[in-house]
Short mmCIF file of C-alpha atoms in Angstrom, two decimals:
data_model
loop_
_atom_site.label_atom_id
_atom_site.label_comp_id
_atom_site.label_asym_id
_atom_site.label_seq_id
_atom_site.Cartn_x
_atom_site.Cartn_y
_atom_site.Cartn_z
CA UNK O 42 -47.77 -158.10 46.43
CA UNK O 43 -46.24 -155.21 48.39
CA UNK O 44 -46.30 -155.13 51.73
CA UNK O 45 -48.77 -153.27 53.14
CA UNK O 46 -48.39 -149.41 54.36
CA UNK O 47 -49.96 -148.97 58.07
CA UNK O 48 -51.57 -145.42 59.97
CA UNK O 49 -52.04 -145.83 63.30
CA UNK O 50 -54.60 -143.79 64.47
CA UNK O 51 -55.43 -142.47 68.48
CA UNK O 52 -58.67 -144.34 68.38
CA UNK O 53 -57.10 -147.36 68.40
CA UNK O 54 -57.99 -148.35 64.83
CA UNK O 55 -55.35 -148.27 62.22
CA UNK O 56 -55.58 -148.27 58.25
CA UNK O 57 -53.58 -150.70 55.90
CA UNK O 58 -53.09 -150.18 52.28
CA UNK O 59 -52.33 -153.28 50.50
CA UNK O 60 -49.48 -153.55 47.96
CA UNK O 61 -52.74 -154.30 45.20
CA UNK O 62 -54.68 -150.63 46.81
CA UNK O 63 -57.26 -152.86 49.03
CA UNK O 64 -57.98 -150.91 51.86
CA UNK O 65 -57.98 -152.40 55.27
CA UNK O 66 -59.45 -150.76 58.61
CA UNK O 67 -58.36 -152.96 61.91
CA UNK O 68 -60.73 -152.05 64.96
CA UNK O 69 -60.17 -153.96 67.96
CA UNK O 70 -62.00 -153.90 71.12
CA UNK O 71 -63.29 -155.23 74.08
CA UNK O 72 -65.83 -158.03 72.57
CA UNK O 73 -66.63 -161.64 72.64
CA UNK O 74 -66.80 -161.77 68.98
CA UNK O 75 -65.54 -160.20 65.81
CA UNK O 76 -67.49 -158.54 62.67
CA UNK O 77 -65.89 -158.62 59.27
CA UNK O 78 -67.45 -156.92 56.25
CA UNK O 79 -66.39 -155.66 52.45
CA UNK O 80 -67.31 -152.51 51.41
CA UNK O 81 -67.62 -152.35 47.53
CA UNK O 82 -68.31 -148.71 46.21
CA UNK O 83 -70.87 -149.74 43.61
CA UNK O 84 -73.99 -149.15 43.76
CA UNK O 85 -77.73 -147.91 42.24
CA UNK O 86 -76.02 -144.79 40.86
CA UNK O 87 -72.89 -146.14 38.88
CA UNK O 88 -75.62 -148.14 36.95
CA UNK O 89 -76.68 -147.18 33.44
CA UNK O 90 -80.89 -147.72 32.85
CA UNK O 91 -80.02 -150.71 31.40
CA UNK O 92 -78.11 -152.47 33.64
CA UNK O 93 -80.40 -150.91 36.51
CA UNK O 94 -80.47 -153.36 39.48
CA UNK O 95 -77.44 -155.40 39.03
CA UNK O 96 -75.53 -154.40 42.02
CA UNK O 97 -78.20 -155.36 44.28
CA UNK O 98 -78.55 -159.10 41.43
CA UNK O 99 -75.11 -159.43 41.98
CA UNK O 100 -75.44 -159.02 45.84
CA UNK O 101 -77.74 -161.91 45.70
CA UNK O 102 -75.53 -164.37 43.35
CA UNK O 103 -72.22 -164.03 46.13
CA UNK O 104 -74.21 -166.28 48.41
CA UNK O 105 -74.86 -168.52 45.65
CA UNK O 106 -71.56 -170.65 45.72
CA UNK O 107 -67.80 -170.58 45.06
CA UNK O 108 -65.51 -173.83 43.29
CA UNK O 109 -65.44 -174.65 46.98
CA UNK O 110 -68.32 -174.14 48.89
CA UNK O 111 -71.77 -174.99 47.79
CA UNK O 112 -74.82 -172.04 48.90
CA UNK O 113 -75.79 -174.78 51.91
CA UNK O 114 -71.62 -175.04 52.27
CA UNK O 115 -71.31 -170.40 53.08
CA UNK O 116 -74.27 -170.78 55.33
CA UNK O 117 -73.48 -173.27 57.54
CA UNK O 118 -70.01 -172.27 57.57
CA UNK O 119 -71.39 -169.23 59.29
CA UNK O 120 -74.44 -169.91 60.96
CA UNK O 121 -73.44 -173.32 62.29
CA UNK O 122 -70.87 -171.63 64.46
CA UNK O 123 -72.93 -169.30 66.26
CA UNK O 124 -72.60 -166.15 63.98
CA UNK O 125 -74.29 -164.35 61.43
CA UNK O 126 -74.12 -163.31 57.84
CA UNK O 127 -75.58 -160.89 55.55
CA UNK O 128 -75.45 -158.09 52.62
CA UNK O 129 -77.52 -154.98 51.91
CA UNK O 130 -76.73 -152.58 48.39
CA UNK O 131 -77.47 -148.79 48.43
CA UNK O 132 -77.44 -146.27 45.71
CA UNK O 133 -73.50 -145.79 46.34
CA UNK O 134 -72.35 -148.83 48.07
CA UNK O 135 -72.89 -153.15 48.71
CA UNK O 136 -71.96 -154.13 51.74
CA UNK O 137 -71.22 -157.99 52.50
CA UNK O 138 -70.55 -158.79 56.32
CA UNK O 139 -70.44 -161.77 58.63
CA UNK O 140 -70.38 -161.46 62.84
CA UNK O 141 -69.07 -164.34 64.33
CA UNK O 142 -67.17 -165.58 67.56
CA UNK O 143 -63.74 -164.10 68.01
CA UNK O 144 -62.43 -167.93 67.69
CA UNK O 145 -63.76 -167.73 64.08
CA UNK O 146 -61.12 -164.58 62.43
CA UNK O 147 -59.78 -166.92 59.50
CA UNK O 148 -63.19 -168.22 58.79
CA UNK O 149 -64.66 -164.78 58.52
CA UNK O 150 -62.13 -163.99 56.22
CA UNK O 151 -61.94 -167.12 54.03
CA UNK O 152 -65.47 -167.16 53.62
CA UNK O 153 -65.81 -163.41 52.37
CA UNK O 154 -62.78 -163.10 50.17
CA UNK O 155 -63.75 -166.91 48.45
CA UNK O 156 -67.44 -164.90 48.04
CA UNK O 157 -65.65 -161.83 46.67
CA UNK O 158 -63.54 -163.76 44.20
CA UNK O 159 -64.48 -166.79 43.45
CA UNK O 160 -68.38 -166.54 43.01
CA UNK O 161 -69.63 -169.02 40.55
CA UNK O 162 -72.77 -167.46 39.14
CA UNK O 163 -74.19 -170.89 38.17
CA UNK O 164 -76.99 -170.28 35.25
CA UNK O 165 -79.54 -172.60 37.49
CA UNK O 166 -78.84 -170.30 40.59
CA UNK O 167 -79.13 -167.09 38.55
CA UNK O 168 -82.38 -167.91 37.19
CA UNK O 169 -84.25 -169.06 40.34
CA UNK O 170 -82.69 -165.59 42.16
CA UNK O 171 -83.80 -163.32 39.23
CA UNK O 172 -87.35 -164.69 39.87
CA UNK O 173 -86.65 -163.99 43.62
CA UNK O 174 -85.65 -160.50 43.00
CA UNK O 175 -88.68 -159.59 40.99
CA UNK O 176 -90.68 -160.94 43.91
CA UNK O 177 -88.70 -158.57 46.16
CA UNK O 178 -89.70 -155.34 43.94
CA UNK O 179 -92.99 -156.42 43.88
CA UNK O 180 -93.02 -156.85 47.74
CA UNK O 181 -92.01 -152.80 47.77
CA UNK O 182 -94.66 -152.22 45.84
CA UNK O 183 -97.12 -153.62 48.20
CA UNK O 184 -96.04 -151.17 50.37
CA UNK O 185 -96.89 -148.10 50.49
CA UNK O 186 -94.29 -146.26 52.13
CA UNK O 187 -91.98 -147.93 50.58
CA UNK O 188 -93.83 -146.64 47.38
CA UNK O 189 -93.73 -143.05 49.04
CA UNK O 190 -90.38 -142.74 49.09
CA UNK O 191 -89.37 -144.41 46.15
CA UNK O 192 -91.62 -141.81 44.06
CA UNK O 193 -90.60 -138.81 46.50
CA UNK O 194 -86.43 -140.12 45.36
CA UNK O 195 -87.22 -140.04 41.86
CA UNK O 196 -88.70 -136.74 42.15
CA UNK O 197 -85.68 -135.30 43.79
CA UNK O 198 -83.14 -136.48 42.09
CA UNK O 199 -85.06 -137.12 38.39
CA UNK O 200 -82.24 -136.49 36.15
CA UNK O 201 -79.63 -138.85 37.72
CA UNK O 202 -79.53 -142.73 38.75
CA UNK O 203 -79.60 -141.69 42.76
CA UNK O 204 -83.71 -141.63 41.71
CA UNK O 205 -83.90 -145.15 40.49
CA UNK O 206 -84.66 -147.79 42.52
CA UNK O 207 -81.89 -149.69 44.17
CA UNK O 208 -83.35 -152.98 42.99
CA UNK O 209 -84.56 -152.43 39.60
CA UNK O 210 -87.12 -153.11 37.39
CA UNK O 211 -88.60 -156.22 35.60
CA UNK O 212 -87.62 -154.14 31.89
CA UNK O 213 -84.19 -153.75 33.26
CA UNK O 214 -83.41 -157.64 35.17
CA UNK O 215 -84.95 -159.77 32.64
CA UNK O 216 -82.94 -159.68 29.84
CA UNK O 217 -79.75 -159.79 32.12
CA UNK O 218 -77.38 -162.94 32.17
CA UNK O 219 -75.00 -164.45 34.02
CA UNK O 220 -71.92 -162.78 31.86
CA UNK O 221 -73.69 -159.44 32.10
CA UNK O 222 -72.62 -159.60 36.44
CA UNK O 223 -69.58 -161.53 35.58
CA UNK O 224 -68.36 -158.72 33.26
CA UNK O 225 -69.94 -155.58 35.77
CA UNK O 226 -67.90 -157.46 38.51
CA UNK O 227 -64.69 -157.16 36.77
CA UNK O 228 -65.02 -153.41 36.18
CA UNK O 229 -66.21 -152.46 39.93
CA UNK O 230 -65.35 -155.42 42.56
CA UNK O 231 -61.72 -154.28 42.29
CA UNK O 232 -58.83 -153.49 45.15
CA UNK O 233 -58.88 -150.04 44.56
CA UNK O 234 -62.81 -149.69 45.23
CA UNK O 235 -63.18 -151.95 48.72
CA UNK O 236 -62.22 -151.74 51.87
CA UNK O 237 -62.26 -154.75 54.28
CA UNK O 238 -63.30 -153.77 57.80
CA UNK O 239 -62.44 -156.23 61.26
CA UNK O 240 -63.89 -155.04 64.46
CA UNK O 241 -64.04 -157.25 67.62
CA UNK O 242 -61.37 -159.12 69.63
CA UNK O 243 -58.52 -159.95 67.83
CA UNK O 244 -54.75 -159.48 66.84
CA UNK O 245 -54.46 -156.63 64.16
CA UNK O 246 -50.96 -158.13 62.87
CA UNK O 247 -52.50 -161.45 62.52
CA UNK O 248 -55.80 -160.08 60.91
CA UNK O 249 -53.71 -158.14 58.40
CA UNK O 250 -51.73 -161.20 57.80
CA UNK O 251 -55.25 -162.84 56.50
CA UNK O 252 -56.27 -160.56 54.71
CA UNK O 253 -53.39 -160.11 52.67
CA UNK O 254 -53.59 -163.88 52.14
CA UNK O 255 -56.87 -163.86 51.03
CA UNK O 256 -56.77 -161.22 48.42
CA UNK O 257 -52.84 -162.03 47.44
CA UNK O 258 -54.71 -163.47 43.54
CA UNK O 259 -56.66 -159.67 43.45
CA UNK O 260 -54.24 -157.90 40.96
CA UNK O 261 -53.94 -153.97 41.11
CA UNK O 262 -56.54 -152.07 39.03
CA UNK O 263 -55.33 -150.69 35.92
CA UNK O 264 -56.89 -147.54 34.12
CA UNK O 265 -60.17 -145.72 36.22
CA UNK O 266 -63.51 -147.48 37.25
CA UNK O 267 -66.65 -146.86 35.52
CA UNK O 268 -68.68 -143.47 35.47
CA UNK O 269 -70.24 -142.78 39.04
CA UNK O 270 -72.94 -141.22 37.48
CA UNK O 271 -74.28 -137.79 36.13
CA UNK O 272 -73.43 -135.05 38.66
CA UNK O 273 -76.16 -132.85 36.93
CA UNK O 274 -79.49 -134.04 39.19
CA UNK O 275 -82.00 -131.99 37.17
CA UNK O 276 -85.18 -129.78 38.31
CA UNK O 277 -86.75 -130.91 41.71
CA UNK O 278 -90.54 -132.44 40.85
CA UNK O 279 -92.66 -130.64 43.38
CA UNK O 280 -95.34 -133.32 43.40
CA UNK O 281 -96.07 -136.62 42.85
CA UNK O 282 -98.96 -138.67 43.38
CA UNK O 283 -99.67 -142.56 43.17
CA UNK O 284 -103.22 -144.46 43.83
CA UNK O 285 -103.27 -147.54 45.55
CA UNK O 286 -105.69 -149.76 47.39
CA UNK O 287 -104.66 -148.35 50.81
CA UNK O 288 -106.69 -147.41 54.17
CA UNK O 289 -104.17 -144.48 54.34
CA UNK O 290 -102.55 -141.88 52.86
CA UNK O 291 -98.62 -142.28 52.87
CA UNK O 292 -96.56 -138.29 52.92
CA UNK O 293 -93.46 -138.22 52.05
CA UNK O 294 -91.86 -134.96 51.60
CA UNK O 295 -88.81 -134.22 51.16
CA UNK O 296 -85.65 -131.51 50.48
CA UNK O 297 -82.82 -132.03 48.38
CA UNK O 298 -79.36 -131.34 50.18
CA UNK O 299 -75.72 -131.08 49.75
CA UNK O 300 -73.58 -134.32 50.30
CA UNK O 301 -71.61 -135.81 52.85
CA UNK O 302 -68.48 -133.82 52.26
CA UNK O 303 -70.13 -130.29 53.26
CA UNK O 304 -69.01 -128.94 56.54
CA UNK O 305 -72.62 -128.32 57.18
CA UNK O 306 -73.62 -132.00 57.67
CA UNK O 307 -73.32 -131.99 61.55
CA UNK O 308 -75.67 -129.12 61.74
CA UNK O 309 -78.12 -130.56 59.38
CA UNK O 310 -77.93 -133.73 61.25
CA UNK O 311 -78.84 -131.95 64.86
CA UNK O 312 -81.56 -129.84 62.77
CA UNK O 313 -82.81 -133.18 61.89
CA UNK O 314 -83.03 -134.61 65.26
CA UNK O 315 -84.70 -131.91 66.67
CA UNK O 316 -87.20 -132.02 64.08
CA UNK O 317 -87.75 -135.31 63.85
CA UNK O 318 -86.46 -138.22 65.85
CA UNK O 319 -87.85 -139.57 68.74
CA UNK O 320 -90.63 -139.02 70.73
CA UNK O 321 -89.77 -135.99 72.27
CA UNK O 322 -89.22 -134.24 68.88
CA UNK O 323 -91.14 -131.15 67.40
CA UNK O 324 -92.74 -133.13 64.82
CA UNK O 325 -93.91 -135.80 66.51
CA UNK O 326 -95.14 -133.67 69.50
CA UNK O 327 -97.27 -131.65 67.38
CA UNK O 328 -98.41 -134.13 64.91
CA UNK O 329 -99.14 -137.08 66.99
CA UNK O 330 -99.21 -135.38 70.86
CA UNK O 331 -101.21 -132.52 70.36
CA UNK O 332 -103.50 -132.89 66.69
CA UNK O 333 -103.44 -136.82 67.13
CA UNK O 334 -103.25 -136.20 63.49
CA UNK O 335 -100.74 -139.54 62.95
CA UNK O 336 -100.17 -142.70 64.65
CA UNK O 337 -96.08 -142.06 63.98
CA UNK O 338 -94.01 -139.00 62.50
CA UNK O 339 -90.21 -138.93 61.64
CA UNK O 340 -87.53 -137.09 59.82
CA UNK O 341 -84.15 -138.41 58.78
CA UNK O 342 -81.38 -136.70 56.45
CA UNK O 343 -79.64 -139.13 53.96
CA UNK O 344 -76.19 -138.18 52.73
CA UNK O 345 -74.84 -139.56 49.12
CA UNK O 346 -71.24 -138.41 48.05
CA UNK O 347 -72.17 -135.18 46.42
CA UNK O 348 -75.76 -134.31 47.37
CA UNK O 349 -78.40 -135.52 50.21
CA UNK O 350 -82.03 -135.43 51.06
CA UNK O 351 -84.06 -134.32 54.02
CA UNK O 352 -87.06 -136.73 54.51
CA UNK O 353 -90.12 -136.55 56.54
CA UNK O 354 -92.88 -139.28 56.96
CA UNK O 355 -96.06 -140.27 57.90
CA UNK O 356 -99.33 -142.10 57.32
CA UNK O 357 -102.44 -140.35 58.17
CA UNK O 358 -106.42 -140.72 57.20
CA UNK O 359 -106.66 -138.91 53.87
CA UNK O 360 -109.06 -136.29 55.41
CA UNK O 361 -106.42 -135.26 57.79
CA UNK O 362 -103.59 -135.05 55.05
CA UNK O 363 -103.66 -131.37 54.09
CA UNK O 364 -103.79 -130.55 57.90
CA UNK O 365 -100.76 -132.66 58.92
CA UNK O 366 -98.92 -131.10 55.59
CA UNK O 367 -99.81 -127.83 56.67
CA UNK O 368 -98.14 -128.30 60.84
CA UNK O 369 -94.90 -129.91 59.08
CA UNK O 370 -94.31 -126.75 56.58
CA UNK O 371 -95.39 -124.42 59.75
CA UNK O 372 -92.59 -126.30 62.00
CA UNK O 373 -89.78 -126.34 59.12
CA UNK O 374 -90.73 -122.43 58.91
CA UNK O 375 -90.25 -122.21 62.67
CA UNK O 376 -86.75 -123.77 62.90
CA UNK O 377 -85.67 -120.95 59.67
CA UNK O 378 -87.24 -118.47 61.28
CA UNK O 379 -86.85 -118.58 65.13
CA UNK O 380 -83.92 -121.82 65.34
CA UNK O 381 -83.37 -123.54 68.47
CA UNK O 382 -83.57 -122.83 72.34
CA UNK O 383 -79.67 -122.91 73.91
CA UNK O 384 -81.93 -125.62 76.21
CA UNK O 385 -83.18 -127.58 73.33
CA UNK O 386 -79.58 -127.34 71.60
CA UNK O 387 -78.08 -129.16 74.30
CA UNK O 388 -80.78 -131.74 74.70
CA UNK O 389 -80.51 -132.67 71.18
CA UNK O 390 -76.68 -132.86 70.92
CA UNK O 391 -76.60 -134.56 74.23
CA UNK O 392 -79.25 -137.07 72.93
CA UNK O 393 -77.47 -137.68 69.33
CA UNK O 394 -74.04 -138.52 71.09
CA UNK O 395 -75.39 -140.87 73.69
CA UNK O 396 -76.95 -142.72 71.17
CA UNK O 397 -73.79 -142.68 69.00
CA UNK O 398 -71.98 -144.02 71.66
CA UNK O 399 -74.42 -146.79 73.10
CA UNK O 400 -74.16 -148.24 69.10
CA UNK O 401 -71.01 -148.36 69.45
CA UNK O 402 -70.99 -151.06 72.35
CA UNK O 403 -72.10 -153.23 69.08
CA UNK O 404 -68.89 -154.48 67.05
CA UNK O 405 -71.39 -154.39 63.84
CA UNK O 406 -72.00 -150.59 64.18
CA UNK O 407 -68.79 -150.08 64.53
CA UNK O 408 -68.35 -151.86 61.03
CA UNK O 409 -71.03 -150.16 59.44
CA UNK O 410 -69.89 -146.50 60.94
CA UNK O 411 -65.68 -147.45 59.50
CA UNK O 412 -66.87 -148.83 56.51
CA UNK O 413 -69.36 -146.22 55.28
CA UNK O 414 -66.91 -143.22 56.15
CA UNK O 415 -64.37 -144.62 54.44
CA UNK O 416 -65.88 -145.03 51.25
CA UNK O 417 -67.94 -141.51 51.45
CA UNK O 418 -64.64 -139.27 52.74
CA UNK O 419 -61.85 -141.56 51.17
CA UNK O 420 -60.10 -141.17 54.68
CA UNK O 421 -60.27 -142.92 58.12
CA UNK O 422 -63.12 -141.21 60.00
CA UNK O 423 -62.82 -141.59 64.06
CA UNK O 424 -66.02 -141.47 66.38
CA UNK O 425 -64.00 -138.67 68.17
CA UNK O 426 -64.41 -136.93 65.26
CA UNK O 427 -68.21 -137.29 64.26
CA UNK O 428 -68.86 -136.26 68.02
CA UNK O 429 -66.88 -133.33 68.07
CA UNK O 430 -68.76 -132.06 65.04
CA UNK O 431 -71.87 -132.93 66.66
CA UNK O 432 -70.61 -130.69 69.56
CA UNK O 433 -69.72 -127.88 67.85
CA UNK O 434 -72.98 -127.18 66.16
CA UNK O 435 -74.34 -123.61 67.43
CA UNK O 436 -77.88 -122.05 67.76
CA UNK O 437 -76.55 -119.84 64.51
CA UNK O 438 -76.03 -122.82 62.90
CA UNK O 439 -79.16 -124.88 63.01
CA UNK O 440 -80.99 -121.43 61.87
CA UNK O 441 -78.69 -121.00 58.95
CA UNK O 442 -78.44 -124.71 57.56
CA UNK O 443 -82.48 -124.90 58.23
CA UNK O 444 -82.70 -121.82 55.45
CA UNK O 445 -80.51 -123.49 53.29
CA UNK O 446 -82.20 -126.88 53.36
CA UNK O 447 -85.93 -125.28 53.31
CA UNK O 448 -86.46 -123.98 50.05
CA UNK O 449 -89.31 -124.43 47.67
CA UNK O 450 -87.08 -124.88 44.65
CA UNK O 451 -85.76 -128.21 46.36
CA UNK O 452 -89.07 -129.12 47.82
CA UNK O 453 -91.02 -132.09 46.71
CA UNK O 454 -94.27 -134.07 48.19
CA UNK O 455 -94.85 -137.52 47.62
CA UNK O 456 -98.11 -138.93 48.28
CA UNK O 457 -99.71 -142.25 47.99
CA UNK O 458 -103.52 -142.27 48.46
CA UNK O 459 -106.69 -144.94 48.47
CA UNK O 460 -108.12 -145.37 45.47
#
C-alpha cells in the first residue's frame, strides 16, 4: 500500500488518505479514553425496493462473528474492559463505533477492522437476526410517533428511497440470504466509501500506523460504487393519515428542504432552534405554556446530501388537534412574515453554540460530528467552522430561509389517530 498523504489542520485534527483511498480523521484531545468508529456511506437510499433494509441487516450480522472472534468473543473484548460498543444505519450512512479506555487504541482498532472485513455471516446467525429485525419493525410500529414520521418521510420524499424505511419490510428481508449481504458488502464496504475516525488521548503517528495495518488486505476500489439513488424526489403528499389503537393523536408535519451542501443550512438551523428546541422556544411556549394544548412540542431540521426536511412534533388529545395545527402554521407564518428580534437572534445563536461546544467535552460527539461531515461535504469540517456559520446568520436571513422552507407545495401533515 502507499503511504499515506497527511493535512494538518488548525484544529488540531489532521486527515490521512491511505495508499488504498480509506480515509482517516485523527482527533486528539484531552480525555481519559478514546472513541473509534467507521463511517460506511451506505445506507436506506442506495437500496433498490428489493434489497430494502439490508444496510441496517448487514449492520446487525458485523457483531455476529469473524474466523477469530466468536459474537460472545467482540463483546467481551469490548465491554469487559470498561468501554462500549455499538452501530446505528441512516438513510445515507452505517456507523460502527466502540469507546474505550485510552490504554485500549489497538484493540479498538483490531476489533473494528476484523468486523469490517472479516464478518462471517454464519447461516444460523443470519436466520435468528432476520427474525430479530422483523421484531424491531414491528416494535416501530407499536409506536406511534415513530409511525408519524415514518408516514410524514414517505410523503415527502415519495418518489425516492430517502421515504422508505431505514429497516425494511417483512416483503423485502425475507427472501434475503446470507450471499445477498455478502455480495451488497463487496460493492459498498469499500476504501473509497469509509472513513475511520479516532478521537481521545492518543498518538496520531501511532494510530495511523494501526490503521494502516489493519486495512493493509482492503485493496483499492476499482470502477464507481452503486447508484445513490434517484435525485428526482417526486410531488410532496400533503396528507397522510393512519388509524391506530392510540389515546392520542400523533402530528407530524413537515417541509421538504435543500441538503446539507446549501449555504443556507446555518440559517435554517437557527430558524429551527428558535422555533422549536427547548423550552424557551416559540413553539413550545405557545403550544404547551400558554394553550396547554400538548404535554411536549419540538422542531428539528434533518439534512441528507442533496435535500432535507423540516419536522415538527407533537401528541395531543384528538379534540385539540386542529387547534394545535392551526398555532404551529400561525407561528411558521410569523417567523416569514415578521423574522426574529436582534434580542432573540442572539439568544438563539448564543444557545446553539454553547450547546455545540458542551458536546464536544464528549470524545463520542466529537466522532459522530468528524465522521458525519466528512461523508456529507467530502472534506474535513472543523467545529470552528460550523460555529462561525452559526454566527454569521442575520435577522435577514432567518426571514428569508423561513420563506423558502414554508411553502405549501413542500408541505405535508402526518397524522396518526385512535381508532
Amino acid at each position: 500500500m502507499k503511504s499515506a498523504r497527511i493535512q494538518q489542520f488548525t484544529s488540531g485534527a489532521s486527515l490521512a488518505t491511505l495508499g488504498n483511498g480509506l480515509r482517516v480523521v485523527l482527533v486528539p484531545c484531552e480525555a481519559e479514553s478514546i472513541a473509534v468508529g467507521l463511517f460506511v456511506e451506505s445506507g436506506s437510499r442506495h437500496e433498490t425496493e428489493k434489497t430494502a433494509g439490508i444496510s441496517h441487516f448487514i449492520e446487525h450480522m458485523l457483531f455476529k462473528g469473524t474466523p477469530k472472534r466468536s459474537p460472545l468473543d467482540i463483546t467481551r473484548a469490548i465491554e469487559g474492559r470498561g468501554g462500549n460498543f455499538n452501530a446505528m444505519t441512516g438513510e445515507e450512512s452505517t456507523c460502527y463505533f466502540a469507546h474505550m479506555p485510552d490504554d485500549y487504541l489497538p484493540e479498538a482498532v483490531d476489533i473494528l477492522s476484523d468486523m469490517y472485513l472479516r464478518a462471517t455471516i454464519p447461516d444460523d446467525e443470519f436466520e435468528r437476526e432476520k427474525q430479530i429485525i422483523l421484531e424491531e419493525i414491528k416494535m416501530y410500529e407499536d409506536e406511534p410517533d415513530s409511525v408519524a414520521m415514518e408516514n410524514l418521510q414517505r410523503a415527502l420524499f415519495p418518489e425516492s428511497r430517502l421515504g422508505a424505511p431505514v429497516a425494511g419490510s417483512a416483503k423485502s428481508l425475507v427472501p434475503m440470504k446470507p450471499t445477498d449481504l455478502r455480495r451488497y458488502m463487496k460493492s459498498h464496504y469499500r476504501a473509497d466509501n469509509t472513513v475511520a475516525v479516532i478521537v481521545g488521548r492518543f498518538d496520531p503517528g501511532r494510530a495511523l500506523r494501526l490503521v494502516e495495518k489493519a486495512f493493509s488486505s482492503l485493496k483499492a476500489a476499482r470502477g464507481r460504487c452503486a447508484a445513490e439513488g434517484k435525485a428526482s424526489f417526486g410531488r410532496v403528499v400533503p396528507s397522510v393519515t393512519k388509524e391506530k389503537d392510540v389515546q392520542q393523536t400523533q402530528i407530524a408535519l413537515g417541509y421538504r428542504t435543500f441538503g446539507v451542501g446549501d449555504p443556507r443550512k446555518y440559517s435554517a438551523t437557527v430558524m429551527d432552534a428558535v422555533l422549536g428546541r427547548g423550552m424557551s422556544s416559540r413553539l413550545f411556549q405557545e403550544v404547551r405554556e400558554k394553550r396547554g394544548l400538548s404535554y411536549d412540542i419540538s422542531s428539528r431540521m434533518q439534512f441528507f446530501r442533496d435535500a432535507g426536511m423540516f419536522v415538527v412534533a407533537a401528541g395531543v388529545d384528538s379534540s385539540k388537534a386542529e387547534k394545535t395545527l392551526s398555532v404551529v402554521d400561525r407561528e411558521l407564518a410569523k417567523i416569514c412574515e415578521r423574522g426574529v428580534s436582534a434580542a432573540e437572534l442572539e439568544r438563539t445563536k448564543e444557545f446553539l453554540v454553547g450547546n455545540f461546544r458542551l458536546s464536544h467535552e464528549k470524545v463520542t460527539s466529537k466522532l459522530f460530528f468528524y465522521g458525519a461531515t466528512m461523508l456529507s461535504y467530502g472534506r474535513l469540517v472543523t467545529p470552528a467552522e460550523q460555529v462561525a456559520g452559526i454566527k454569521a446568520v442575520t435577522k435577514e436571513d432567518i426571514k428569508s430561509v423561513a420563506r423558502a422552507i414554508f411553502r405549501k407545495s413542500a408541505r405535508c401533515v402526518s397524522f396518526v389517530v385512535p381508532k
